[in-house]
Amino acid sequence: MTSQDSPTADHSTSGAYVKAGEEFDRDMDYIPDRITRDSEHWPVEPGRYRLVAAKACPWANRAIIVRQLLGLEDVISLGLTGPTHDRRSWTFDLDPGGVDPVLGYERLQQAYFARFPDYPKGITVPAMVDVPTKQVVTNDFPWITHDFFFEWKQYHRPDAPDLWPEDLREEMEAVMKRVFTEINNGVYRCGFAGSQSAYESAYDRLWDTMDWLEERLADRRFLMGDAITEADVRLFTTLARFDAVYHGHFKCNRTKLTEMPNLWGYARDLFQTPGFGENTDFDQIKAHYYVVHTDINPTQIVPKGPDPAVWLTPHGREKV
């Protein structure tokens, strides 16, 4: 998710805004650096990097979940921003004094400017920050979780899940591409559509894929079979926000998640798996979307529902 104070910026995630007459177009141009085992500048090194994320943000929430699933908590530290921000940057208002205790920053923007003084784009989470220099390394969220699995493998806990099973990778890449295009990004295309036709096109594409997922999950417990993979993490963070935000706020209102038996059981199955539910904060999620998106919700009133207790009800997916 992004924030940026330029009025002409493409606020393609958290600071996104409706452009009259236009379709929503996500800016996917991120800092391309990666932290890898053989990198000269950014080598894998326990304790060197800090993941800065926000539980409110679905893209950042992925990284938080994967970090815990793999057992990387002791080698990559975690800094959490608050759920809302201004047009300049995400801020560390959850920490005492509003300052990140490791970086000493009030704003994530400071880590970006420490490396790129004239950084022209949005200040996004998740971001990997080099603690010694306090400079941002990368904000390329698909690669961050990919590299948590492949590049940090020697530091995984012994029973860490195989999030990228070799025999399923080709099919998984295709599934993840469709999930990203039509679901993860599809809800934003609905919410930030600038015309009726753009909205209806986005809506139809979203529900075509939601129906495809409902059918796919009828005879398999998870997206790729009987074990959790990266594909499930990527889908989960959108499903967790669906009824609370996307159904009403983004006008994705054909059906509630709770009315789709397979997807709803699947989502609860993941939520009740260690790493998922405890990193899902519905109050932060609702505060973020309903307060920050003032062009969609100018009153900034945050809804009280739905009741999060439904996520703890039996899911029955063990039978699949």
PDB file of C-alpha atoms in Angstrom:
ATOM      1  CA  MET A   1       0.000   0.000   0.000  1.00  0.00           C
ATOM      2  CA  THR A   2       1.174   3.481  -0.745  1.00  0.00           C
ATOM      3  CA  SER A   3       1.016   7.050   0.443  1.00  0.00           C
ATOM      4  CA  GLN A   4       2.507  10.054  -1.284  1.00  0.00           C
ATOM      5  CA  ASP A   5       1.929  13.767  -1.043  1.00  0.00           C
ATOM      6  CA  SER A   6       2.057  14.573  -4.745  1.00  0.00           C
ATOM      7  CA  PRO A   7      -1.488  15.367  -5.924  1.00  0.00           C
ATOM      8  CA  THR A   8      -0.685  13.845  -9.304  1.00  0.00           C
ATOM      9  CA  ALA A   9       0.639  10.573  -7.936  1.00  0.00           C
ATOM     10  CA  ASP A  10      -1.040   7.272  -8.680  1.00  0.00           C
ATOM     11  CA  HIS A  11      -2.187   6.313  -5.206  1.00  0.00           C
ATOM     12  CA  SER A  12      -2.641   2.766  -6.307  1.00  0.00           C
ATOM     13  CA  THR A  13      -3.229   1.233  -2.913  1.00  0.00           C
ATOM     14  CA  SER A  14      -3.831   2.869   0.427  1.00  0.00           C
ATOM     15  CA  GLY A  15      -3.839   6.414  -0.904  1.00  0.00           C
ATOM     16  CA  ALA A  16      -5.642   5.506  -4.095  1.00  0.00           C
ATOM     17  CA  TYR A  17      -8.269   7.866  -5.377  1.00  0.00           C
ATOM     18  CA  VAL A  18     -11.022   7.760  -7.952  1.00  0.00           C
ATOM     19  CA  LYS A  19     -10.107   9.261 -11.317  1.00  0.00           C
ATOM     20  CA  ALA A  20     -13.297  10.287 -13.080  1.00  0.00           C
ATOM     21  CA  GLY A  21     -13.932   8.349 -16.276  1.00  0.00           C
ATOM     22  CA  GLU A  22     -10.913   6.067 -15.840  1.00  0.00           C
ATOM     23  CA  GLU A  23     -10.209   2.501 -14.850  1.00  0.00           C
ATOM     24  CA  PHE A  24      -8.031   1.860 -11.816  1.00  0.00           C
ATOM     25  CA  ASP A  25      -4.423   1.156 -12.826  1.00  0.00           C
ATOM     26  CA  ARG A  26      -2.014  -0.087 -10.161  1.00  0.00           C
ATOM     27  CA  ASP A  27       1.544   1.223 -10.331  1.00  0.00           C
ATOM     28  CA  MET A  28       3.757  -1.877  -9.982  1.00  0.00           C
ATOM     29  CA  ASP A  29       7.087  -0.056 -10.369  1.00  0.00           C
ATOM     30  CA  TYR A  30       8.832  -0.803  -7.062  1.00  0.00           C
ATOM     31  CA  ILE A  31      12.436  -0.603  -5.866  1.00  0.00           C
ATOM     32  CA  PRO A  32      13.854  -3.661  -7.659  1.00  0.00           C
ATOM     33  CA  ASP A  33      16.628  -4.562  -5.189  1.00  0.00           C
ATOM     34  CA  ARG A  34      16.493  -7.963  -3.495  1.00  0.00           C
ATOM     35  CA  ILE A  35      18.074  -9.489  -0.409  1.00  0.00           C
ATOM     36  CA  THR A  36      19.713 -12.716  -1.578  1.00  0.00           C
ATOM     37  CA  ARG A  37      22.376 -15.143  -0.414  1.00  0.00           C
ATOM     38  CA  ASP A  38      24.832 -14.103  -3.141  1.00  0.00           C
ATOM     39  CA  SER A  39      24.094 -10.371  -3.191  1.00  0.00           C
ATOM     40  CA  GLU A  40      27.089  -8.065  -2.961  1.00  0.00           C
ATOM     41  CA  HIS A  41      25.105  -5.162  -1.531  1.00  0.00           C
ATOM     42  CA  TRP A  42      22.192  -6.803   0.293  1.00  0.00           C
ATOM     43  CA  PRO A  43      23.244 -10.287   1.435  1.00  0.00           C
ATOM     44  CA  VAL A  44      21.111 -12.484   3.666  1.00  0.00           C
ATOM     45  CA  GLU A  45      22.302 -11.720   7.188  1.00  0.00           C
ATOM     46  CA  PRO A  46      20.371 -12.437  10.411  1.00  0.00           C
ATOM     47  CA  GLY A  47      19.537  -9.313  12.387  1.00  0.00           C
ATOM     48  CA  ARG A  48      20.515  -6.894   9.636  1.00  0.00           C
ATOM     49  CA  TYR A  49      17.100  -6.142   8.136  1.00  0.00           C
ATOM     50  CA  ARG A  50      13.785  -4.900   9.477  1.00  0.00           C
ATOM     51  CA  LEU A  51      10.479  -5.664   7.821  1.00  0.00           C
ATOM     52  CA  VAL A  52       8.277  -2.580   8.104  1.00  0.00           C
ATOM     53  CA  ALA A  53       4.651  -3.469   7.542  1.00  0.00           C
ATOM     54  CA  ALA A  54       1.079  -2.624   8.462  1.00  0.00           C
ATOM     55  CA  LYS A  55      -1.527  -5.162   9.538  1.00  0.00           C
ATOM     56  CA  ALA A  56      -4.112  -2.989   7.806  1.00  0.00           C
ATOM     57  CA  CYS A  57      -2.539  -3.510   4.385  1.00  0.00           C
ATOM     58  CA  PRO A  58      -3.194  -6.759   2.491  1.00  0.00           C
ATOM     59  CA  TRP A  59       0.121  -6.621   0.609  1.00  0.00           C
ATOM     60  CA  ALA A  60       2.106  -6.044   3.808  1.00  0.00           C
ATOM     61  CA  ASN A  61       0.000  -8.563   5.723  1.00  0.00           C
ATOM     62  CA  ARG A  62       1.338 -11.249   3.354  1.00  0.00           C
ATOM     63  CA  ALA A  63       4.898 -10.591   4.447  1.00  0.00           C
ATOM     64  CA  ILE A  64       3.978 -10.633   8.144  1.00  0.00           C
ATOM     65  CA  ILE A  65       2.242 -14.002   7.753  1.00  0.00           C
ATOM     66  CA  VAL A  66       5.008 -15.611   5.668  1.00  0.00           C
ATOM     67  CA  ARG A  67       7.689 -14.398   8.102  1.00  0.00           C
ATOM     68  CA  GLN A  68       5.890 -16.184  10.937  1.00  0.00           C
ATOM     69  CA  LEU A  69       5.007 -19.322   8.963  1.00  0.00           C
ATOM     70  CA  LEU A  70       8.688 -19.807   8.115  1.00  0.00           C
ATOM     71  CA  GLY A  71       9.916 -19.013  11.618  1.00  0.00           C
ATOM     72  CA  LEU A  72      11.980 -15.976  10.645  1.00  0.00           C
ATOM     73  CA  GLU A  73      10.987 -13.851  13.645  1.00  0.00           C
ATOM     74  CA  ASP A  74      14.439 -14.045  15.251  1.00  0.00           C
ATOM     75  CA  VAL A  75      16.390 -13.213  12.090  1.00  0.00           C
ATOM     76  CA  ILE A  76      14.214 -10.468  10.538  1.00  0.00           C
ATOM     77  CA  SER A  77      12.778  -7.926  12.961  1.00  0.00           C
ATOM     78  CA  LEU A  78       9.324  -6.443  12.482  1.00  0.00           C
ATOM     79  CA  GLY A  79       8.262  -2.820  12.691  1.00  0.00           C
ATOM     80  CA  LEU A  80       4.546  -2.058  12.536  1.00  0.00           C
ATOM     81  CA  THR A  81       2.996   1.196  11.421  1.00  0.00           C
ATOM     82  CA  GLY A  82      -0.442   2.391  12.420  1.00  0.00           C
ATOM     83  CA  PRO A  83      -3.490   1.726  10.240  1.00  0.00           C
ATOM     84  CA  THR A  84      -3.944   5.278   8.975  1.00  0.00           C
ATOM     85  CA  HIS A  85      -1.573   7.804   7.464  1.00  0.00           C
ATOM     86  CA  ASP A  86      -1.507  11.179   5.810  1.00  0.00           C
ATOM     87  CA  ARG A  87      -0.484  11.813   2.210  1.00  0.00           C
ATOM     88  CA  ARG A  88       3.209  11.831   3.119  1.00  0.00           C
ATOM     89  CA  SER A  89       3.805   8.473   4.698  1.00  0.00           C
ATOM     90  CA  TRP A  90       2.885   5.603   6.950  1.00  0.00           C
ATOM     91  CA  THR A  91       3.763   6.516  10.549  1.00  0.00           C
ATOM     92  CA  PHE A  92       4.888   4.555  13.608  1.00  0.00           C
ATOM     93  CA  ASP A  93       2.091   5.777  15.833  1.00  0.00           C
ATOM     94  CA  LEU A  94       1.669   2.367  17.499  1.00  0.00           C
ATOM     95  CA  ASP A  95       5.077   2.733  19.155  1.00  0.00           C
ATOM     96  CA  PRO A  96       5.764   4.781  22.318  1.00  0.00           C
ATOM     97  CA  GLY A  97       6.283   8.390  21.319  1.00  0.00           C
ATOM     98  CA  GLY A  98       5.376   7.521  17.730  1.00  0.00           C
ATOM     99  CA  VAL A  99       8.967   6.425  16.999  1.00  0.00           C
ATOM    100  CA  ASP A 100      10.115   3.039  15.703  1.00  0.00           C
ATOM    101  CA  PRO A 101      12.387   1.697  18.486  1.00  0.00           C
ATOM    102  CA  VAL A 102      14.951   0.208  16.086  1.00  0.00           C
ATOM    103  CA  LEU A 103      15.118   2.766  13.293  1.00  0.00           C
ATOM    104  CA  GLY A 104      14.383   5.852  15.366  1.00  0.00           C
ATOM    105  CA  TYR A 105      11.995   7.085  12.678  1.00  0.00           C
ATOM    106  CA  GLU A 106       8.548   8.641  13.013  1.00  0.00           C
ATOM    107  CA  ARG A 107       7.735   7.984   9.363  1.00  0.00           C
ATOM    108  CA  LEU A 108       8.630   5.204   6.964  1.00  0.00           C
ATOM    109  CA  GLN A 109       9.282   8.008   4.489  1.00  0.00           C
ATOM    110  CA  GLN A 110      12.525   8.726   6.357  1.00  0.00           C
ATOM    111  CA  ALA A 111      13.952   5.321   5.390  1.00  0.00           C
ATOM    112  CA  TYR A 112      13.122   5.981   1.740  1.00  0.00           C
ATOM    113  CA  PHE A 113      14.649   9.457   1.802  1.00  0.00           C
ATOM    114  CA  ALA A 114      17.757   8.147   3.577  1.00  0.00           C
ATOM    115  CA  ARG A 115      18.544   6.230   0.400  1.00  0.00           C
ATOM    116  CA  PHE A 116      16.729   8.289  -2.249  1.00  0.00           C
ATOM    117  CA  PRO A 117      16.544  11.951  -1.098  1.00  0.00           C
ATOM    118  CA  ASP A 118      14.267  12.835  -4.004  1.00  0.00           C
ATOM    119  CA  TYR A 119      12.241   9.598  -4.044  1.00  0.00           C
ATOM    120  CA  PRO A 120       9.338  10.493  -6.348  1.00  0.00           C
ATOM    121  CA  LYS A 121       6.922   7.641  -5.804  1.00  0.00           C
ATOM    122  CA  GLY A 122       4.605   6.383  -3.087  1.00  0.00           C
ATOM    123  CA  ILE A 123       5.923   5.342   0.324  1.00  0.00           C
ATOM    124  CA  THR A 124       4.730   1.741   0.430  1.00  0.00           C
ATOM    125  CA  VAL A 125       4.522  -1.153   2.844  1.00  0.00           C
ATOM    126  CA  PRO A 126       5.868  -3.753   3.116  1.00  0.00           C
ATOM    127  CA  ALA A 127       9.401  -2.439   2.993  1.00  0.00           C
ATOM    128  CA  MET A 128      12.660  -4.097   3.927  1.00  0.00           C
ATOM    129  CA  VAL A 129      14.986  -1.654   5.671  1.00  0.00           C
ATOM    130  CA  ASP A 130      18.740  -2.058   6.244  1.00  0.00           C
ATOM    131  CA  VAL A 131      19.134  -1.406   9.970  1.00  0.00           C
ATOM    132  CA  PRO A 132      22.836  -0.303   9.963  1.00  0.00           C
ATOM    133  CA  THR A 133      22.223   2.426   7.366  1.00  0.00           C
ATOM    134  CA  LYS A 134      18.489   2.885   8.111  1.00  0.00           C
ATOM    135  CA  GLN A 135      17.891   2.903   4.353  1.00  0.00           C
ATOM    136  CA  VAL A 136      15.081   1.189   2.498  1.00  0.00           C
ATOM    137  CA  VAL A 137      16.297  -1.806   0.509  1.00  0.00           C
ATOM    138  CA  THR A 138      13.165  -2.840  -1.371  1.00  0.00           C
ATOM    139  CA  ASN A 139       9.408  -2.475  -1.367  1.00  0.00           C
ATOM    140  CA  ASP A 140       8.789  -5.021  -4.121  1.00  0.00           C
ATOM    141  CA  PHE A 141       6.202  -7.018  -2.195  1.00  0.00           C
ATOM    142  CA  PRO A 142       5.906 -10.136  -4.431  1.00  0.00           C
ATOM    143  CA  TRP A 143       9.663 -10.667  -4.254  1.00  0.00           C
ATOM    144  CA  ILE A 144       9.867 -10.040  -0.510  1.00  0.00           C
ATOM    145  CA  THR A 145       7.820 -13.127   0.369  1.00  0.00           C
ATOM    146  CA  HIS A 146       9.374 -15.139  -2.481  1.00  0.00           C
ATOM    147  CA  ASP A 147      12.831 -14.437  -1.073  1.00  0.00           C
ATOM    148  CA  PHE A 148      11.772 -15.151   2.502  1.00  0.00           C
ATOM    149  CA  PHE A 149      11.217 -18.696   1.274  1.00  0.00           C
ATOM    150  CA  PHE A 150      14.072 -19.241  -1.179  1.00  0.00           C
ATOM    151  CA  GLU A 151      16.870 -16.998   0.078  1.00  0.00           C
ATOM    152  CA  TRP A 152      16.393 -17.327   3.853  1.00  0.00           C
ATOM    153  CA  LYS A 153      15.807 -21.088   3.771  1.00  0.00           C
ATOM    154  CA  GLN A 154      18.717 -21.972   6.086  1.00  0.00           C
ATOM    155  CA  TYR A 155      17.001 -19.953   8.842  1.00  0.00           C
ATOM    156  CA  HIS A 156      13.527 -21.505   8.501  1.00  0.00           C
ATOM    157  CA  ARG A 157      12.169 -23.410  11.464  1.00  0.00           C
ATOM    158  CA  PRO A 158      12.528 -27.201  11.027  1.00  0.00           C
ATOM    159  CA  ASP A 159       8.829 -27.809  10.389  1.00  0.00           C
ATOM    160  CA  ALA A 160       8.247 -24.757   8.183  1.00  0.00           C
ATOM    161  CA  PRO A 161       5.712 -25.362   5.388  1.00  0.00           C
ATOM    162  CA  ASP A 162       6.856 -25.792   1.809  1.00  0.00           C
ATOM    163  CA  LEU A 163       5.243 -22.654   0.442  1.00  0.00           C
ATOM    164  CA  TRP A 164       6.624 -23.216  -3.076  1.00  0.00           C
ATOM    165  CA  PRO A 165       6.416 -26.989  -3.746  1.00  0.00           C
ATOM    166  CA  GLU A 166       8.595 -27.740  -6.753  1.00  0.00           C
ATOM    167  CA  ASP A 167       6.151 -30.045  -8.483  1.00  0.00           C
ATOM    168  CA  LEU A 168       3.352 -27.465  -8.285  1.00  0.00           C
ATOM    169  CA  ARG A 169       5.183 -24.228  -9.082  1.00  0.00           C
ATOM    170  CA  GLU A 170       4.129 -23.882 -12.699  1.00  0.00           C
ATOM    171  CA  GLU A 171       0.452 -24.345 -11.893  1.00  0.00           C
ATOM    172  CA  MET A 172       0.795 -22.239  -8.732  1.00  0.00           C
ATOM    173  CA  GLU A 173       2.242 -19.321 -10.688  1.00  0.00           C
ATOM    174  CA  ALA A 174      -0.789 -19.395 -12.998  1.00  0.00           C
ATOM    175  CA  VAL A 175      -3.188 -19.553 -10.048  1.00  0.00           C
ATOM    176  CA  MET A 176      -1.420 -16.689  -8.262  1.00  0.00           C
ATOM    177  CA  LYS A 177      -1.451 -14.565 -11.410  1.00  0.00           C
ATOM    178  CA  ARG A 178      -5.204 -14.957 -11.741  1.00  0.00           C
ATOM    179  CA  VAL A 179      -5.745 -14.353  -8.022  1.00  0.00           C
ATOM    180  CA  PHE A 180      -3.655 -11.180  -8.131  1.00  0.00           C
ATOM    181  CA  THR A 181      -5.173  -9.812 -11.329  1.00  0.00           C
ATOM    182  CA  GLU A 182      -8.815 -10.591 -10.651  1.00  0.00           C
ATOM    183  CA  ILE A 183      -9.112 -10.798  -6.846  1.00  0.00           C
ATOM    184  CA  ASN A 184      -6.304  -8.976  -4.992  1.00  0.00           C
ATOM    185  CA  ASN A 185      -6.268  -6.149  -7.503  1.00  0.00           C
ATOM    186  CA  GLY A 186      -9.802  -6.760  -8.761  1.00  0.00           C
ATOM    187  CA  VAL A 187     -11.439  -5.408  -5.612  1.00  0.00           C
ATOM    188  CA  TYR A 188      -9.465  -2.181  -6.055  1.00  0.00           C
ATOM    189  CA  ARG A 189     -10.566  -1.928  -9.686  1.00  0.00           C
ATOM    190  CA  CYS A 190     -14.136  -2.040  -8.409  1.00  0.00           C
ATOM    191  CA  GLY A 191     -13.599   0.406  -5.568  1.00  0.00           C
ATOM    192  CA  PHE A 192     -11.655   3.002  -7.532  1.00  0.00           C
ATOM    193  CA  ALA A 193     -13.451   2.747 -10.864  1.00  0.00           C
ATOM    194  CA  GLY A 194     -14.008   6.172 -12.342  1.00  0.00           C
ATOM    195  CA  SER A 195     -17.022   5.268 -14.476  1.00  0.00           C
ATOM    196  CA  GLN A 196     -20.009   2.950 -14.364  1.00  0.00           C
ATOM    197  CA  SER A 197     -18.702   0.868 -17.252  1.00  0.00           C
ATOM    198  CA  ALA A 198     -15.248   0.490 -15.651  1.00  0.00           C
ATOM    199  CA  TYR A 199     -16.886  -0.580 -12.402  1.00  0.00           C
ATOM    200  CA  GLU A 200     -19.217  -3.105 -14.008  1.00  0.00           C
ATOM    201  CA  SER A 201     -16.379  -4.636 -16.021  1.00  0.00           C
ATOM    202  CA  ALA A 202     -14.233  -4.966 -12.898  1.00  0.00           C
ATOM    203  CA  TYR A 203     -17.174  -6.368 -10.931  1.00  0.00           C
ATOM    204  CA  ASP A 204     -17.897  -9.053 -13.528  1.00  0.00           C
ATOM    205  CA  ARG A 205     -14.245 -10.086 -13.699  1.00  0.00           C
ATOM    206  CA  LEU A 206     -14.018 -10.280  -9.909  1.00  0.00           C
ATOM    207  CA  TRP A 207     -17.049 -12.512  -9.558  1.00  0.00           C
ATOM    208  CA  ASP A 208     -16.089 -14.764 -12.443  1.00  0.00           C
ATOM    209  CA  THR A 209     -12.929 -15.586 -10.516  1.00  0.00           C
ATOM    210  CA  MET A 210     -14.627 -15.794  -7.121  1.00  0.00           C
ATOM    211  CA  ASP A 211     -16.962 -18.414  -8.628  1.00  0.00           C
ATOM    212  CA  TRP A 212     -13.956 -20.232 -10.098  1.00  0.00           C
ATOM    213  CA  LEU A 213     -12.324 -20.326  -6.664  1.00  0.00           C
ATOM    214  CA  GLU A 214     -15.529 -21.552  -5.018  1.00  0.00           C
ATOM    215  CA  GLU A 215     -15.616 -24.439  -7.471  1.00  0.00           C
ATOM    216  CA  ARG A 216     -11.868 -25.141  -7.171  1.00  0.00           C
ATOM    217  CA  LEU A 217     -12.109 -25.416  -3.387  1.00  0.00           C
ATOM    218  CA  ALA A 218     -14.979 -27.897  -3.517  1.00  0.00           C
ATOM    219  CA  ASP A 219     -12.641 -30.890  -3.712  1.00  0.00           C
ATOM    220  CA  ARG A 220      -9.340 -29.608  -2.304  1.00  0.00           C
ATOM    221  CA  ARG A 221      -8.620 -28.167   1.107  1.00  0.00           C
ATOM    222  CA  PHE A 222      -6.233 -25.459  -0.123  1.00  0.00           C
ATOM    223  CA  LEU A 223      -5.638 -23.839  -3.494  1.00  0.00           C
ATOM    224  CA  MET A 224      -2.926 -26.288  -4.543  1.00  0.00           C
ATOM    225  CA  GLY A 225      -4.121 -29.380  -2.702  1.00  0.00           C
ATOM    226  CA  ASP A 226      -3.765 -30.602   0.854  1.00  0.00           C
ATOM    227  CA  ALA A 227      -1.076 -28.177   2.080  1.00  0.00           C
ATOM    228  CA  ILE A 228      -0.759 -24.407   2.484  1.00  0.00           C
ATOM    229  CA  THR A 229       1.335 -22.601  -0.120  1.00  0.00           C
ATOM    230  CA  GLU A 230       2.210 -19.008  -0.971  1.00  0.00           C
ATOM    231  CA  ALA A 231      -0.902 -18.952  -3.163  1.00  0.00           C
ATOM    232  CA  ASP A 232      -3.093 -19.367  -0.084  1.00  0.00           C
ATOM    233  CA  VAL A 233      -1.366 -16.528   1.768  1.00  0.00           C
ATOM    234  CA  ARG A 234      -1.930 -14.222  -1.189  1.00  0.00           C
ATOM    235  CA  LEU A 235      -5.618 -15.031  -1.453  1.00  0.00           C
ATOM    236  CA  PHE A 236      -6.268 -15.006   2.292  1.00  0.00           C
ATOM    237  CA  THR A 237      -5.403 -11.358   2.876  1.00  0.00           C
ATOM    238  CA  THR A 238      -8.093 -10.280   0.405  1.00  0.00           C
ATOM    239  CA  LEU A 239     -10.682 -12.708   1.754  1.00  0.00           C
ATOM    240  CA  ALA A 240     -10.030 -11.493   5.310  1.00  0.00           C
ATOM    241  CA  ARG A 241     -11.023  -7.979   4.212  1.00  0.00           C
ATOM    242  CA  PHE A 242     -13.896  -8.951   1.972  1.00  0.00           C
ATOM    243  CA  ASP A 243     -17.002  -8.661   4.138  1.00  0.00           C
ATOM    244  CA  ALA A 244     -15.536  -6.002   6.438  1.00  0.00           C
ATOM    245  CA  VAL A 245     -14.420  -3.662   3.637  1.00  0.00           C
ATOM    246  CA  TYR A 246     -14.620  -4.745   0.016  1.00  0.00           C
ATOM    247  CA  HIS A 247     -18.261  -5.888  -0.029  1.00  0.00           C
ATOM    248  CA  GLY A 248     -19.603  -2.443   0.870  1.00  0.00           C
ATOM    249  CA  HIS A 249     -16.763   0.088   0.690  1.00  0.00           C
ATOM    250  CA  PHE A 250     -15.558  -1.166  -2.712  1.00  0.00           C
ATOM    251  CA  LYS A 251     -19.054  -2.124  -3.980  1.00  0.00           C
ATOM    252  CA  CYS A 252     -18.143  -5.817  -4.425  1.00  0.00           C
ATOM    253  CA  ASN A 253     -21.594  -6.653  -3.181  1.00  0.00           C
ATOM    254  CA  ARG A 254     -22.986  -9.530  -5.222  1.00  0.00           C
ATOM    255  CA  THR A 255     -22.395 -12.004  -2.408  1.00  0.00           C
ATOM    256  CA  LYS A 256     -20.792 -11.949   1.027  1.00  0.00           C
ATOM    257  CA  LEU A 257     -17.860 -14.243   1.694  1.00  0.00           C
ATOM    258  CA  THR A 258     -19.944 -15.862   4.443  1.00  0.00           C
ATOM    259  CA  GLU A 259     -22.482 -16.862   1.768  1.00  0.00           C
ATOM    260  CA  MET A 260     -19.954 -18.865  -0.285  1.00  0.00           C
ATOM    261  CA  PRO A 261     -19.613 -22.195   1.550  1.00  0.00           C
ATOM    262  CA  ASN A 262     -16.277 -23.384   0.172  1.00  0.00           C
ATOM    263  CA  LEU A 263     -14.480 -20.040   0.207  1.00  0.00           C
ATOM    264  CA  TRP A 264     -15.854 -19.195   3.646  1.00  0.00           C
ATOM    265  CA  GLY A 265     -14.821 -22.533   5.133  1.00  0.00           C
ATOM    266  CA  TYR A 266     -11.408 -22.209   3.463  1.00  0.00           C
ATOM    267  CA  ALA A 267     -10.893 -18.677   4.792  1.00  0.00           C
ATOM    268  CA  ARG A 268     -11.753 -19.748   8.356  1.00  0.00           C
ATOM    269  CA  ASP A 269      -9.462 -22.781   8.024  1.00  0.00           C
ATOM    270  CA  LEU A 270      -6.561 -20.450   7.247  1.00  0.00           C
ATOM    271  CA  PHE A 271      -7.579 -17.886   9.869  1.00  0.00           C
ATOM    272  CA  GLN A 272      -7.464 -20.597  12.526  1.00  0.00           C
ATOM    273  CA  THR A 273      -3.988 -21.713  11.391  1.00  0.00           C
ATOM    274  CA  PRO A 274      -1.088 -20.213  13.426  1.00  0.00           C
ATOM    275  CA  GLY A 275       0.348 -17.220  11.592  1.00  0.00           C
ATOM    276  CA  PHE A 276      -2.877 -16.070   9.964  1.00  0.00           C
ATOM    277  CA  GLY A 277      -5.503 -15.099  12.539  1.00  0.00           C
ATOM    278  CA  GLU A 278      -3.195 -13.450  15.056  1.00  0.00           C
ATOM    279  CA  ASN A 279      -1.844 -11.231  12.279  1.00  0.00           C
ATOM    280  CA  THR A 280      -5.330 -10.179  11.125  1.00  0.00           C
ATOM    281  CA  ASP A 281      -6.599  -7.077  12.909  1.00  0.00           C
ATOM    282  CA  PHE A 282     -10.113  -6.177  11.781  1.00  0.00           C
ATOM    283  CA  ASP A 283     -10.179  -2.897  13.713  1.00  0.00           C
ATOM    284  CA  GLN A 284      -7.010  -1.734  11.957  1.00  0.00           C
ATOM    285  CA  ILE A 285      -8.286  -2.959   8.595  1.00  0.00           C
ATOM    286  CA  LYS A 286     -11.556  -1.032   8.874  1.00  0.00           C
ATOM    287  CA  ALA A 287      -9.872   2.078  10.284  1.00  0.00           C
ATOM    288  CA  HIS A 288      -7.491   2.150   7.359  1.00  0.00           C
ATOM    289  CA  TYR A 289      -9.930   1.851   4.483  1.00  0.00           C
ATOM    290  CA  TYR A 290     -12.793   3.904   5.887  1.00  0.00           C
ATOM    291  CA  VAL A 291     -10.604   6.739   7.205  1.00  0.00           C
ATOM    292  CA  VAL A 292      -7.962   7.044   4.480  1.00  0.00           C
ATOM    293  CA  HIS A 293     -10.209   6.711   1.420  1.00  0.00           C
ATOM    294  CA  THR A 294     -11.994  10.026   1.851  1.00  0.00           C
ATOM    295  CA  ASP A 295     -13.119  10.202  -1.778  1.00  0.00           C
ATOM    296  CA  ILE A 296     -15.086   6.972  -1.260  1.00  0.00           C
ATOM    297  CA  ASN A 297     -16.059   7.593   2.388  1.00  0.00           C
ATOM    298  CA  PRO A 298     -15.907  11.371   2.971  1.00  0.00           C
ATOM    299  CA  THR A 299     -17.475  11.131   6.443  1.00  0.00           C
ATOM    300  CA  GLN A 300     -14.677   8.773   7.599  1.00  0.00           C
ATOM    301  CA  ILE A 301     -17.246   6.884   9.672  1.00  0.00           C
ATOM    302  CA  VAL A 302     -15.958   3.390  10.467  1.00  0.00           C
ATOM    303  CA  PRO A 303     -18.600   0.619  10.595  1.00  0.00           C
ATOM    304  CA  LYS A 304     -18.964  -1.389  13.792  1.00  0.00           C
ATOM    305  CA  GLY A 305     -19.561  -4.756  12.107  1.00  0.00           C
ATOM    306  CA  PRO A 306     -19.225  -7.462  11.092  1.00  0.00           C
ATOM    307  CA  ASP A 307     -18.621  -9.497  14.246  1.00  0.00           C
ATOM    308  CA  PRO A 308     -15.126 -11.043  13.980  1.00  0.00           C
ATOM    309  CA  ALA A 309     -16.187 -13.940  16.225  1.00  0.00           C
ATOM    310  CA  VAL A 310     -17.593 -15.721  13.144  1.00  0.00           C
ATOM    311  CA  TRP A 311     -14.014 -16.401  12.039  1.00  0.00           C
ATOM    312  CA  LEU A 312     -13.590 -18.794  14.952  1.00  0.00           C
ATOM    313  CA  THR A 313     -16.585 -20.991  14.143  1.00  0.00           C
ATOM    314  CA  PRO A 314     -15.920 -24.584  12.939  1.00  0.00           C
ATOM    315  CA  HIS A 315     -14.912 -24.701   9.277  1.00  0.00           C
ATOM    316  CA  GLY A 316     -15.210 -28.420   8.522  1.00  0.00           C
ATOM    317  CA  ARG A 317     -12.476 -28.332   5.898  1.00  0.00           C
ATOM    318  CA  GLU A 318     -10.719 -31.402   7.347  1.00  0.00           C
ATOM    319  CA  LYS A 319     -13.248 -33.471   5.404  1.00  0.00           C
ATOM    320  CA  VAL A 320     -12.147 -32.128   2.020  1.00  0.00           C
TER     321      VAL A 320
END
